[in-house]
Amino acid sequence: MHIKTLTISVAIAKFIAFASADVNISTYYQSLESKIDPKNATVPSIEQTTSLDPSVECKDYTPDSSLIAINRSEFPESWSIATSNGRADSAEFTSLYNSIDWTKAPNISVRTIKSNGDLNDSGYDYDTDPDCWWSATTCTVPKLADVNPDIYKCDEPETWGLTYDDGPNCSHNAFYDYLQQNNLKASMFYIGSNVLDLPYGALRGIADGHHIASHTWSHPYMTTLTNKEVLAELYYTQKAIKLATGITPRYWRPPYGDVDDRVRWVATQLGMTAIIWNYDTDDWAADDGSTPAAVEKTYEQFIEMGSNGTFADSGNIVLTHEIDNITMSLALEFLPKIKASYKNVLDVATCANITRPYFEDFEWTSVINGTGASNTASVANATSTVVVAATSSVADTSSTAEATSTTTTGDASSTGLVAAAQVQQVANNAHLNTPSLALAAGFIVSLIF
């Protein structure tokens, strides 16, 4: 009885705190517009979306305005800092900016870039790392309260966290076809400028059921931007992704991993959490000063880790890119080996047990990866994999929830404890300052029984 009362009290407290925060955050995103139904998305069949010839795929096109109506004047200039084109002074952005209490922002200086293009870390205290600056120390746990910590690995053992940065790429049809044919879902970190230039590419991502996340508007070192510029980079990417896919991501990845507690704080005001990585293939370098052979060696090392016990207790999140045909070709070469070496190859939303990766999915908690239909007929029947939270034992009230594919059930009291444990695990694994509907469900079940 004491346990049930405690469970209910905790659930009430968390539900009230999380829900009130989420309502404030989500209300603004309701103003973003889209004609796309992300649960029933279909990519228009034009030569750019069906060809496997990059010279055809990458031809310019104008999207069907009845599906995706782009008004360029409402967005920053492509590949310029997102305050460009007068966007910092627009009514919508001014309203958003003024809704944030900037007096609570961390007093952390904007960083600079050296003449050689590297971040300037001169004078930074590496020992104490006061700003949890990832570029300096790979810190992922903020030093500040009320700032969302980064997700940097999959907790599920023997799991390869599949992520691709810098999309959508105009020549990704063959790559996406392969992922769909092999029922592989990835976390796709889309750049806002690319989404606006290649909206059908982004639409393909949500239609195929991938986990869509933000990778900023112009791919800058985020700690070198002012608070207003950071906000603009995140906001206008959200707006572009919403327009092209019908969803607004709760997750983002800082370019180069460059994030500190100031940038995290700004992202948290938008209800967003950073997803980093703990293994980097450096695949982008295969066409920029390195060689494919060097990248292939890195891939092989990571693949070997899948079978030698390195990930017996937890998994990884691996940084790879959709940036060009070289990186996508490397992915096609090594994905069969990755699948053979690892028990699970999953997007981050699935491996981290995130039931609500988008702001729009308040009533979509049973579907993590989307249900849209691809325009590729041969893979239309592909299904998605979902990892659900469950308790390892309801008899032992001190046990914690573990990520499994089944839920242990018992009597009515145990059912309430299971629900509460599921709620706790989802909150822990999501690393969010925002709620899950499962929290309400767990509370209600506990209350009833």
GROMACS .gro file of C-alpha atoms in nm:
model
  449
    1MET     CA    1   0.000   0.000   0.000
    2HIS     CA    2   0.283   0.237   0.085
    3ILE     CA    3   0.450   0.156  -0.245
    4LYS     CA    4   0.131   0.226  -0.440
    5THR     CA    5   0.079   0.556  -0.259
    6LEU     CA    6   0.438   0.658  -0.332
    7THR     CA    7   0.401   0.560  -0.696
    8ILE     CA    8   0.085   0.768  -0.730
    9SER     CA    9   0.246   1.067  -0.558
   10VAL     CA   10   0.551   1.054  -0.782
   11ALA     CA   11   0.334   1.015  -1.090
   12ILE     CA   12   0.118   1.313  -0.991
   13ALA     CA   13   0.418   1.534  -0.926
   14LYS     CA   14   0.591   1.442  -1.250
   15PHE     CA   15   0.274   1.468  -1.456
   16ILE     CA   16   0.193   1.816  -1.329
   17ALA     CA   17   0.550   1.946  -1.367
   18PHE     CA   18   0.615   1.790  -1.707
   19ALA     CA   19   0.272   1.865  -1.851
   20SER     CA   20   0.277   2.233  -1.758
   21ALA     CA   21   0.621   2.273  -1.919
   22ASP     CA   22   0.520   2.083  -2.231
   23VAL     CA   23   0.202   2.281  -2.287
   24ASN     CA   24   0.400   2.605  -2.292
   25ILE     CA   25   0.648   2.459  -2.538
   26SER     CA   26   0.406   2.277  -2.765
   27THR     CA   27   0.162   2.564  -2.798
   28TYR     CA   28   0.404   2.761  -3.011
   29TYR     CA   29   0.473   2.472  -3.249
   30GLN     CA   30   0.105   2.450  -3.327
   31SER     CA   31   0.151   2.768  -3.529
   32LEU     CA   32   0.385   2.592  -3.774
   33GLU     CA   33   0.205   2.493  -4.092
   34SER     CA   34   0.207   2.183  -4.311
   35LYS     CA   35  -0.024   2.008  -4.555
   36ILE     CA   36   0.147   1.674  -4.497
   37ASP     CA   37  -0.009   1.396  -4.290
   38PRO     CA   38   0.303   1.225  -4.152
   39LYS     CA   39   0.107   0.907  -4.078
   40ASN     CA   40  -0.001   0.875  -4.440
   41ALA     CA   41   0.274   1.043  -4.640
   42THR     CA   42   0.341   0.960  -5.004
   43VAL     CA   43   0.626   1.099  -5.211
   44PRO     CA   44   0.517   1.236  -5.552
   45SER     CA   45   0.644   1.021  -5.837
   46ILE     CA   46   0.866   1.244  -6.048
   47GLU     CA   47   1.196   1.161  -6.213
   48GLN     CA   48   1.393   1.314  -5.927
   49THR     CA   49   1.226   1.084  -5.672
   50THR     CA   50   1.229   0.763  -5.880
   51SER     CA   51   1.556   0.769  -6.074
   52LEU     CA   52   1.876   0.607  -5.951
   53ASP     CA   53   2.088   0.830  -6.173
   54PRO     CA   54   2.235   1.115  -5.962
   55SER     CA   55   2.239   1.349  -6.262
   56VAL     CA   56   1.862   1.307  -6.284
   57GLU     CA   57   1.792   1.291  -5.911
   58CYS     CA   58   1.970   1.622  -5.855
   59LYS     CA   59   1.782   1.825  -6.115
   60ASP     CA   60   1.607   2.125  -5.965
   61TYR     CA   61   1.233   2.091  -5.916
   62THR     CA   62   0.945   2.291  -5.778
   63PRO     CA   63   0.730   2.094  -5.532
   64ASP     CA   64   0.357   2.067  -5.585
   65SER     CA   65   0.224   2.371  -5.400
   66SER     CA   66  -0.090   2.182  -5.300
   67LEU     CA   67   0.141   1.953  -5.102
   68ILE     CA   68   0.437   2.170  -5.000
   69ALA     CA   69   0.396   2.543  -5.053
   70ILE     CA   70   0.732   2.713  -5.000
   71ASN     CA   71   0.748   3.089  -4.955
   72ARG     CA   72   1.120   3.164  -4.961
   73SER     CA   73   1.069   3.507  -4.809
   74GLU     CA   74   0.964   3.338  -4.485
   75PHE     CA   75   1.299   3.161  -4.447
   76PRO     CA   76   1.665   3.259  -4.409
   77GLU     CA   77   1.899   3.242  -4.705
   78SER     CA   78   2.015   2.888  -4.772
   79TRP     CA   79   2.344   2.806  -4.599
   80SER     CA   80   2.360   3.143  -4.425
   81ILE     CA   81   2.317   3.196  -4.051
   82ALA     CA   82   1.945   3.174  -3.986
   83THR     CA   83   1.908   3.539  -3.888
   84SER     CA   84   1.975   3.629  -4.254
   85ASN     CA   85   1.709   3.759  -4.493
   86GLY     CA   86   1.566   3.970  -4.212
   87ARG     CA   87   1.442   3.662  -4.028
   88ALA     CA   88   1.562   3.785  -3.688
   89ASP     CA   89   1.315   4.073  -3.715
   90SER     CA   90   1.016   3.880  -3.847
   91ALA     CA   91   0.699   3.894  -3.641
   92GLU     CA   92   0.694   3.518  -3.581
   93PHE     CA   93   1.055   3.503  -3.464
   94THR     CA   94   1.024   3.817  -3.252
   95SER     CA   95   0.721   3.664  -3.080
   96LEU     CA   96   0.914   3.345  -3.011
   97TYR     CA   97   1.223   3.530  -2.890
   98ASN     CA   98   1.022   3.752  -2.656
   99SER     CA   99   0.841   3.451  -2.508
  100ILE     CA  100   1.167   3.329  -2.354
  101ASP     CA  101   1.294   3.468  -2.023
  102TRP     CA  102   1.649   3.550  -2.129
  103THR     CA  103   1.740   3.670  -1.780
  104LYS     CA  104   1.766   3.301  -1.692
  105ALA     CA  105   2.006   3.221  -1.976
  106PRO     CA  106   2.351   3.096  -1.868
  107ASN     CA  107   2.624   3.357  -1.854
  108ILE     CA  108   2.854   3.173  -2.093
  109SER     CA  109   3.053   3.364  -2.351
  110VAL     CA  110   3.006   3.319  -2.724
  111ARG     CA  111   3.310   3.132  -2.852
  112THR     CA  112   3.530   3.228  -3.144
  113ILE     CA  113   3.695   3.054  -3.438
  114LYS     CA  114   4.068   3.065  -3.511
  115SER     CA  115   4.207   3.177  -3.844
  116ASN     CA  116   4.254   2.810  -3.941
  117GLY     CA  117   3.884   2.741  -3.889
  118ASP     CA  118   3.917   2.554  -3.559
  119LEU     CA  119   3.733   2.648  -3.241
  120ASN     CA  120   3.930   2.875  -3.011
  121ASP     CA  121   3.968   2.696  -2.676
  122SER     CA  122   4.238   2.928  -2.544
  123GLY     CA  123   4.192   2.985  -2.172
  124TYR     CA  124   3.919   2.726  -2.127
  125ASP     CA  125   3.943   2.527  -1.804
  126TYR     CA  126   3.947   2.167  -1.924
  127ASP     CA  127   3.985   2.031  -1.571
  128THR     CA  128   3.661   2.171  -1.432
  129ASP     CA  129   3.482   2.209  -1.767
  130PRO     CA  130   3.241   2.468  -1.622
  131ASP     CA  131   3.027   2.491  -1.936
  132CYS     CA  132   3.002   2.120  -2.021
  133TRP     CA  133   3.151   2.204  -2.358
  134TRP     CA  134   3.141   1.889  -2.571
  135SER     CA  135   3.401   2.014  -2.818
  136ALA     CA  136   3.650   2.046  -2.532
  137THR     CA  137   3.572   1.744  -2.312
  138THR     CA  138   3.288   1.544  -2.477
  139CYS     CA  139   3.074   1.637  -2.176
  140THR     CA  140   2.711   1.527  -2.215
  141VAL     CA  141   2.568   1.586  -1.866
  142PRO     CA  142   2.495   1.958  -1.815
  143LYS     CA  143   2.634   2.141  -1.516
  144LEU     CA  144   2.312   2.343  -1.502
  145ALA     CA  145   1.970   2.238  -1.377
  146ASP     CA  146   1.669   2.244  -1.609
  147VAL     CA  147   1.881   2.178  -1.916
  148ASN     CA  148   1.820   1.862  -2.116
  149PRO     CA  149   2.122   1.627  -2.107
  150ASP     CA  150   2.252   1.482  -2.432
  151ILE     CA  151   2.178   1.133  -2.554
  152TYR     CA  152   2.507   0.981  -2.667
  153LYS     CA  153   2.460   0.603  -2.672
  154CYS     CA  154   2.197   0.332  -2.698
  155ASP     CA  155   2.139   0.170  -2.361
  156GLU     CA  156   2.023  -0.153  -2.526
  157PRO     CA  157   2.316  -0.402  -2.537
  158GLU     CA  158   2.462  -0.516  -2.867
  159THR     CA  159   2.294  -0.229  -3.049
  160TRP     CA  160   2.424  -0.011  -3.332
  161GLY     CA  161   2.253   0.327  -3.319
  162LEU     CA  162   2.202   0.410  -3.686
  163THR     CA  163   2.228   0.783  -3.763
  164TYR     CA  164   2.293   0.989  -4.076
  165ASP     CA  165   2.373   1.360  -4.080
  166ASP     CA  166   2.347   1.638  -4.339
  167GLY     CA  167   2.049   1.516  -4.541
  168PRO     CA  168   1.840   1.515  -4.732
  169ASN     CA  169   2.081   1.453  -5.018
  170CYS     CA  170   1.948   1.484  -5.372
  171SER     CA  171   2.102   1.152  -5.480
  172HIS     CA  172   1.985   0.935  -5.190
  173ASN     CA  173   1.723   0.724  -5.371
  174ALA     CA  174   1.931   0.405  -5.393
  175PHE     CA  175   2.047   0.447  -5.033
  176TYR     CA  176   1.694   0.495  -4.899
  177ASP     CA  177   1.571   0.208  -5.116
  178TYR     CA  178   1.827  -0.020  -4.952
  179LEU     CA  179   1.728   0.088  -4.602
  180GLN     CA  180   1.362   0.027  -4.679
  181GLN     CA  181   1.418  -0.307  -4.849
  182ASN     CA  182   1.612  -0.424  -4.543
  183ASN     CA  183   1.365  -0.277  -4.295
  184LEU     CA  184   1.629  -0.050  -4.143
  185LYS     CA  185   1.519   0.269  -3.971
  186ALA     CA  186   1.770   0.543  -3.902
  187SER     CA  187   1.776   0.874  -3.722
  188MET     CA  188   1.806   1.127  -4.004
  189PHE     CA  189   1.946   1.462  -3.896
  190TYR     CA  190   1.827   1.704  -4.163
  191ILE     CA  191   1.977   2.045  -4.236
  192GLY     CA  192   1.709   2.312  -4.276
  193SER     CA  193   1.864   2.459  -4.591
  194ASN     CA  194   1.864   2.113  -4.753
  195VAL     CA  195   1.504   2.050  -4.654
  196LEU     CA  196   1.389   2.370  -4.819
  197ASP     CA  197   1.592   2.296  -5.133
  198LEU     CA  198   1.495   1.926  -5.145
  199PRO     CA  199   1.155   1.895  -4.975
  200TYR     CA  200   1.065   1.565  -5.139
  201GLY     CA  201   1.386   1.417  -5.002
  202ALA     CA  202   1.273   1.505  -4.650
  203LEU     CA  203   0.925   1.377  -4.726
  204ARG     CA  204   1.078   1.045  -4.831
  205GLY     CA  205   1.239   1.021  -4.488
  206ILE     CA  206   0.912   1.044  -4.297
  207ALA     CA  207   0.724   0.833  -4.553
  208ASP     CA  208   0.978   0.554  -4.509
  209GLY     CA  209   0.938   0.568  -4.131
  210HIS     CA  210   1.276   0.708  -4.033
  211HIS     CA  211   1.327   0.909  -3.717
  212ILE     CA  212   1.358   1.268  -3.838
  213ALA     CA  213   1.559   1.515  -3.631
  214SER     CA  214   1.714   1.860  -3.676
  215HIS     CA  215   2.073   1.939  -3.774
  216THR     CA  216   2.035   2.320  -3.774
  217TRP     CA  217   1.975   2.556  -4.064
  218SER     CA  218   2.331   2.620  -4.188
  219HIS     CA  219   2.556   2.371  -4.003
  220PRO     CA  220   2.759   2.620  -3.793
  221TYR     CA  221   2.963   2.576  -3.478
  222MET     CA  222   2.671   2.651  -3.248
  223THR     CA  223   2.877   2.778  -2.953
  224THR     CA  224   3.011   3.058  -3.177
  225LEU     CA  225   2.661   3.199  -3.229
  226THR     CA  226   2.469   3.445  -3.015
  227ASN     CA  227   2.159   3.330  -2.830
  228LYS     CA  228   1.939   3.484  -3.098
  229GLU     CA  229   2.133   3.310  -3.375
  230VAL     CA  230   2.115   2.975  -3.194
  231LEU     CA  231   1.739   3.015  -3.157
  232ALA     CA  232   1.702   3.106  -3.524
  233GLU     CA  233   1.912   2.810  -3.642
  234LEU     CA  234   1.687   2.574  -3.449
  235TYR     CA  235   1.354   2.743  -3.515
  236TYR     CA  236   1.377   2.787  -3.891
  237THR     CA  237   1.495   2.428  -3.930
  238GLN     CA  238   1.190   2.318  -3.735
  239LYS     CA  239   0.971   2.529  -3.961
  240ALA     CA  240   1.122   2.380  -4.278
  241ILE     CA  241   1.098   2.021  -4.152
  242LYS     CA  242   0.737   2.076  -4.044
  243LEU     CA  243   0.648   2.217  -4.385
  244ALA     CA  244   0.800   1.924  -4.575
  245THR     CA  245   0.715   1.633  -4.344
  246GLY     CA  246   0.427   1.732  -4.117
  247ILE     CA  247   0.629   1.676  -3.799
  248THR     CA  248   0.827   1.897  -3.562
  249PRO     CA  249   1.127   1.717  -3.405
  250ARG     CA  250   1.201   1.717  -3.035
  251TYR     CA  251   1.560   1.612  -3.106
  252TRP     CA  252   1.854   1.774  -3.278
  253ARG     CA  253   2.223   1.717  -3.336
  254PRO     CA  254   2.473   2.004  -3.307
  255PRO     CA  255   2.707   2.021  -3.608
  256TYR     CA  256   3.053   1.890  -3.517
  257GLY     CA  257   2.903   1.802  -3.177
  258ASP     CA  258   2.967   2.162  -3.075
  259VAL     CA  259   2.737   2.231  -2.783
  260ASP     CA  260   2.769   2.373  -2.433
  261ASP     CA  261   2.524   2.455  -2.155
  262ARG     CA  262   2.430   2.790  -2.308
  263VAL     CA  263   2.332   2.630  -2.638
  264ARG     CA  264   2.161   2.342  -2.456
  265TRP     CA  265   1.964   2.595  -2.253
  266VAL     CA  266   1.836   2.768  -2.566
  267ALA     CA  267   1.743   2.432  -2.720
  268THR     CA  268   1.565   2.332  -2.401
  269GLN     CA  269   1.347   2.643  -2.428
  270LEU     CA  270   1.221   2.489  -2.753
  271GLY     CA  271   1.171   2.152  -2.586
  272MET     CA  272   1.463   2.004  -2.778
  273THR     CA  273   1.730   1.755  -2.670
  274ALA     CA  274   2.066   1.694  -2.835
  275ILE     CA  275   2.164   1.354  -2.968
  276ILE     CA  276   2.541   1.318  -2.992
  277TRP     CA  277   2.740   0.998  -3.057
  278ASN     CA  278   3.009   0.789  -2.893
  279TYR     CA  279   3.165   0.649  -3.212
  280ASP     CA  280   3.259   0.844  -3.525
  281THR     CA  281   3.334   0.679  -3.860
  282ASP     CA  282   3.483   1.001  -4.003
  283ASP     CA  283   3.317   0.894  -4.328
  284TRP     CA  284   3.289   1.255  -4.444
  285ALA     CA  285   3.670   1.264  -4.471
  286ALA     CA  286   3.673   0.997  -4.743
  287ASP     CA  287   3.625   1.281  -4.990
  288ASP     CA  288   3.810   1.549  -4.796
  289GLY     CA  289   4.174   1.470  -4.729
  290SER     CA  290   4.137   1.111  -4.618
  291THR     CA  291   4.084   0.797  -4.822
  292PRO     CA  292   3.796   0.549  -4.842
  293ALA     CA  293   4.041   0.284  -4.718
  294ALA     CA  294   4.094   0.470  -4.390
  295VAL     CA  295   3.720   0.502  -4.335
  296GLU     CA  296   3.669   0.137  -4.427
  297LYS     CA  297   3.922   0.040  -4.158
  298THR     CA  298   3.726   0.240  -3.900
  299TYR     CA  299   3.403   0.072  -4.005
  300GLU     CA  300   3.567  -0.270  -3.973
  301GLN     CA  301   3.690  -0.187  -3.621
  302PHE     CA  302   3.342  -0.082  -3.510
  303ILE     CA  303   3.188  -0.391  -3.670
  304GLU     CA  304   3.431  -0.618  -3.485
  305MET     CA  305   3.322  -0.457  -3.158
  306GLY     CA  306   2.973  -0.592  -3.220
  307SER     CA  307   3.091  -0.950  -3.184
  308ASN     CA  308   3.384  -0.925  -2.940
  309GLY     CA  309   3.184  -0.826  -2.631
  310THR     CA  310   3.255  -0.451  -2.637
  311PHE     CA  311   2.883  -0.379  -2.634
  312ALA     CA  312   2.767  -0.661  -2.410
  313ASP     CA  313   2.625  -0.416  -2.156
  314SER     CA  314   2.515  -0.123  -2.373
  315GLY     CA  315   2.514  -0.010  -2.733
  316ASN     CA  316   2.655   0.275  -2.934
  317ILE     CA  317   2.541   0.567  -3.144
  318VAL     CA  318   2.755   0.594  -3.456
  319LEU     CA  319   2.808   0.913  -3.654
  320THR     CA  320   2.773   0.864  -4.029
  321HIS     CA  321   2.660   1.092  -4.309
  322GLU     CA  322   2.423   1.121  -4.600
  323ILE     CA  323   2.642   1.400  -4.728
  324ASP     CA  324   2.746   1.255  -5.067
  325ASN     CA  325   2.760   0.941  -5.280
  326ILE     CA  326   3.085   0.833  -5.116
  327THR     CA  327   2.943   0.825  -4.763
  328MET     CA  328   2.622   0.659  -4.882
  329SER     CA  329   2.819   0.401  -5.082
  330LEU     CA  330   3.023   0.322  -4.772
  331ALA     CA  331   2.700   0.273  -4.580
  332LEU     CA  332   2.570   0.033  -4.844
  333GLU     CA  333   2.899  -0.158  -4.831
  334PHE     CA  334   2.907  -0.205  -4.455
  335LEU     CA  335   2.543  -0.225  -4.346
  336PRO     CA  336   2.522  -0.601  -4.420
  337LYS     CA  337   2.825  -0.658  -4.195
  338ILE     CA  338   2.680  -0.433  -3.925
  339LYS     CA  339   2.355  -0.629  -3.928
  340ALA     CA  340   2.548  -0.955  -3.902
  341SER     CA  341   2.764  -0.835  -3.613
  342TYR     CA  342   2.506  -0.657  -3.397
  343LYS     CA  343   2.189  -0.796  -3.242
  344ASN     CA  344   2.004  -0.470  -3.310
  345VAL     CA  345   2.049  -0.196  -3.570
  346LEU     CA  346   1.810   0.078  -3.464
  347ASP     CA  347   1.731   0.446  -3.492
  348VAL     CA  348   1.788   0.643  -3.173
  349ALA     CA  349   1.419   0.698  -3.101
  350THR     CA  350   1.377   0.322  -3.083
  351CYS     CA  351   1.698   0.230  -2.902
  352ALA     CA  352   1.643   0.505  -2.643
  353ASN     CA  353   1.278   0.405  -2.602
  354ILE     CA  354   1.151   0.750  -2.698
  355THR     CA  355   0.778   0.717  -2.755
  356ARG     CA  356   0.727   1.074  -2.870
  357PRO     CA  357   1.007   1.197  -3.096
  358TYR     CA  358   0.785   1.472  -3.239
  359PHE     CA  359   0.566   1.742  -3.091
  360GLU     CA  360   0.270   1.622  -3.300
  361ASP     CA  361   0.259   1.268  -3.161
  362PHE     CA  362   0.057   1.323  -2.844
  363GLU     CA  363  -0.187   1.055  -2.966
  364TRP     CA  364   0.072   0.859  -3.161
  365THR     CA  365   0.256   0.692  -2.876
  366SER     CA  366   0.232   0.338  -3.015
  367VAL     CA  367   0.420   0.433  -3.331
  368ILE     CA  368   0.779   0.550  -3.295
  369ASN     CA  369   0.897   0.532  -3.653
  370GLY     CA  370   0.593   0.644  -3.852
  371THR     CA  371   0.346   0.457  -4.068
  372GLY     CA  372   0.373   0.640  -4.398
  373ALA     CA  373   0.382   0.454  -4.728
  374SER     CA  374   0.683   0.488  -4.955
  375ASN     CA  375   0.642   0.541  -5.327
  376THR     CA  376   0.869   0.239  -5.371
  377ALA     CA  377   0.622  -0.042  -5.434
  378SER     CA  378   0.867  -0.324  -5.364
  379VAL     CA  379   0.910  -0.217  -5.004
  380ALA     CA  380   0.561  -0.090  -4.925
  381ASN     CA  381   0.496  -0.372  -4.680
  382ALA     CA  382   0.804  -0.315  -4.466
  383THR     CA  383   0.733  -0.300  -4.094
  384SER     CA  384   0.902  -0.109  -3.816
  385THR     CA  385   1.060  -0.235  -3.496
  386VAL     CA  386   0.958  -0.095  -3.161
  387VAL     CA  387   1.134  -0.150  -2.831
  388VAL     CA  388   0.898  -0.107  -2.537
  389ALA     CA  389   0.970  -0.054  -2.172
  390ALA     CA  390   0.884  -0.328  -1.926
  391THR     CA  391   0.974  -0.439  -1.577
  392SER     CA  392   1.199  -0.734  -1.520
  393SER     CA  393   1.001  -0.831  -1.212
  394VAL     CA  394   0.692  -0.688  -1.048
  395ALA     CA  395   0.744  -0.902  -0.741
  396ASP     CA  396   1.067  -0.725  -0.652
  397THR     CA  397   0.961  -0.366  -0.596
  398SER     CA  398   1.322  -0.248  -0.590
  399SER     CA  399   1.388  -0.363  -0.945
  400THR     CA  400   1.409  -0.115  -1.230
  401ALA     CA  401   1.246  -0.123  -1.569
  402GLU     CA  402   1.450  -0.268  -1.852
  403ALA     CA  403   1.408  -0.236  -2.227
  404THR     CA  404   1.248  -0.560  -2.347
  405SER     CA  405   0.991  -0.667  -2.600
  406THR     CA  406   0.736  -0.802  -2.351
  407THR     CA  407   0.560  -0.674  -2.041
  408THR     CA  408   0.529  -0.884  -1.725
  409THR     CA  409   0.179  -0.874  -1.582
  410GLY     CA  410   0.036  -0.980  -1.249
  411ASP     CA  411  -0.250  -0.884  -1.022
  412ALA     CA  412  -0.413  -0.543  -1.024
  413SER     CA  413  -0.160  -0.387  -0.787
  414SER     CA  414   0.127  -0.521  -0.992
  415THR     CA  415  -0.030  -0.377  -1.304
  416GLY     CA  416  -0.013  -0.034  -1.149
  417LEU     CA  417   0.351  -0.083  -1.058
  418VAL     CA  418   0.431  -0.203  -1.408
  419ALA     CA  419   0.272   0.107  -1.556
  420ALA     CA  420   0.460   0.332  -1.316
  421ALA     CA  421   0.788   0.157  -1.395
  422GLN     CA  422   0.724   0.188  -1.766
  423VAL     CA  423   0.662   0.557  -1.721
  424GLN     CA  424   0.981   0.602  -1.520
  425GLN     CA  425   1.191   0.414  -1.775
  426VAL     CA  426   1.053   0.617  -2.065
  427ALA     CA  427   1.132   0.939  -1.880
  428ASN     CA  428   1.481   0.820  -1.789
  429ASN     CA  429   1.569   0.695  -2.134
  430ALA     CA  430   1.424   0.994  -2.315
  431HIS     CA  431   1.639   1.235  -2.108
  432LEU     CA  432   1.368   1.497  -2.146
  433ASN     CA  433   1.222   1.785  -1.948
  434THR     CA  434   0.898   1.710  -2.132
  435PRO     CA  435   0.624   1.454  -2.057
  436SER     CA  436   0.504   1.134  -2.211
  437LEU     CA  437   0.141   1.031  -2.232
  438ALA     CA  438   0.256   0.708  -2.072
  439LEU     CA  439   0.298   0.911  -1.753
  440ALA     CA  440  -0.073   0.984  -1.743
  441ALA     CA  441  -0.150   0.621  -1.823
  442GLY     CA  442   0.075   0.495  -1.547
  443PHE     CA  443  -0.077   0.734  -1.298
  444ILE     CA  444  -0.434   0.643  -1.392
  445VAL     CA  445  -0.370   0.269  -1.373
  446SER     CA  446  -0.199   0.307  -1.036
  447LEU     CA  447  -0.486   0.521  -0.908
  448ILE     CA  448  -0.755   0.280  -1.019
  449PHE     CA  449  -0.590  -0.027  -0.871
   0.00000   0.00000   0.00000
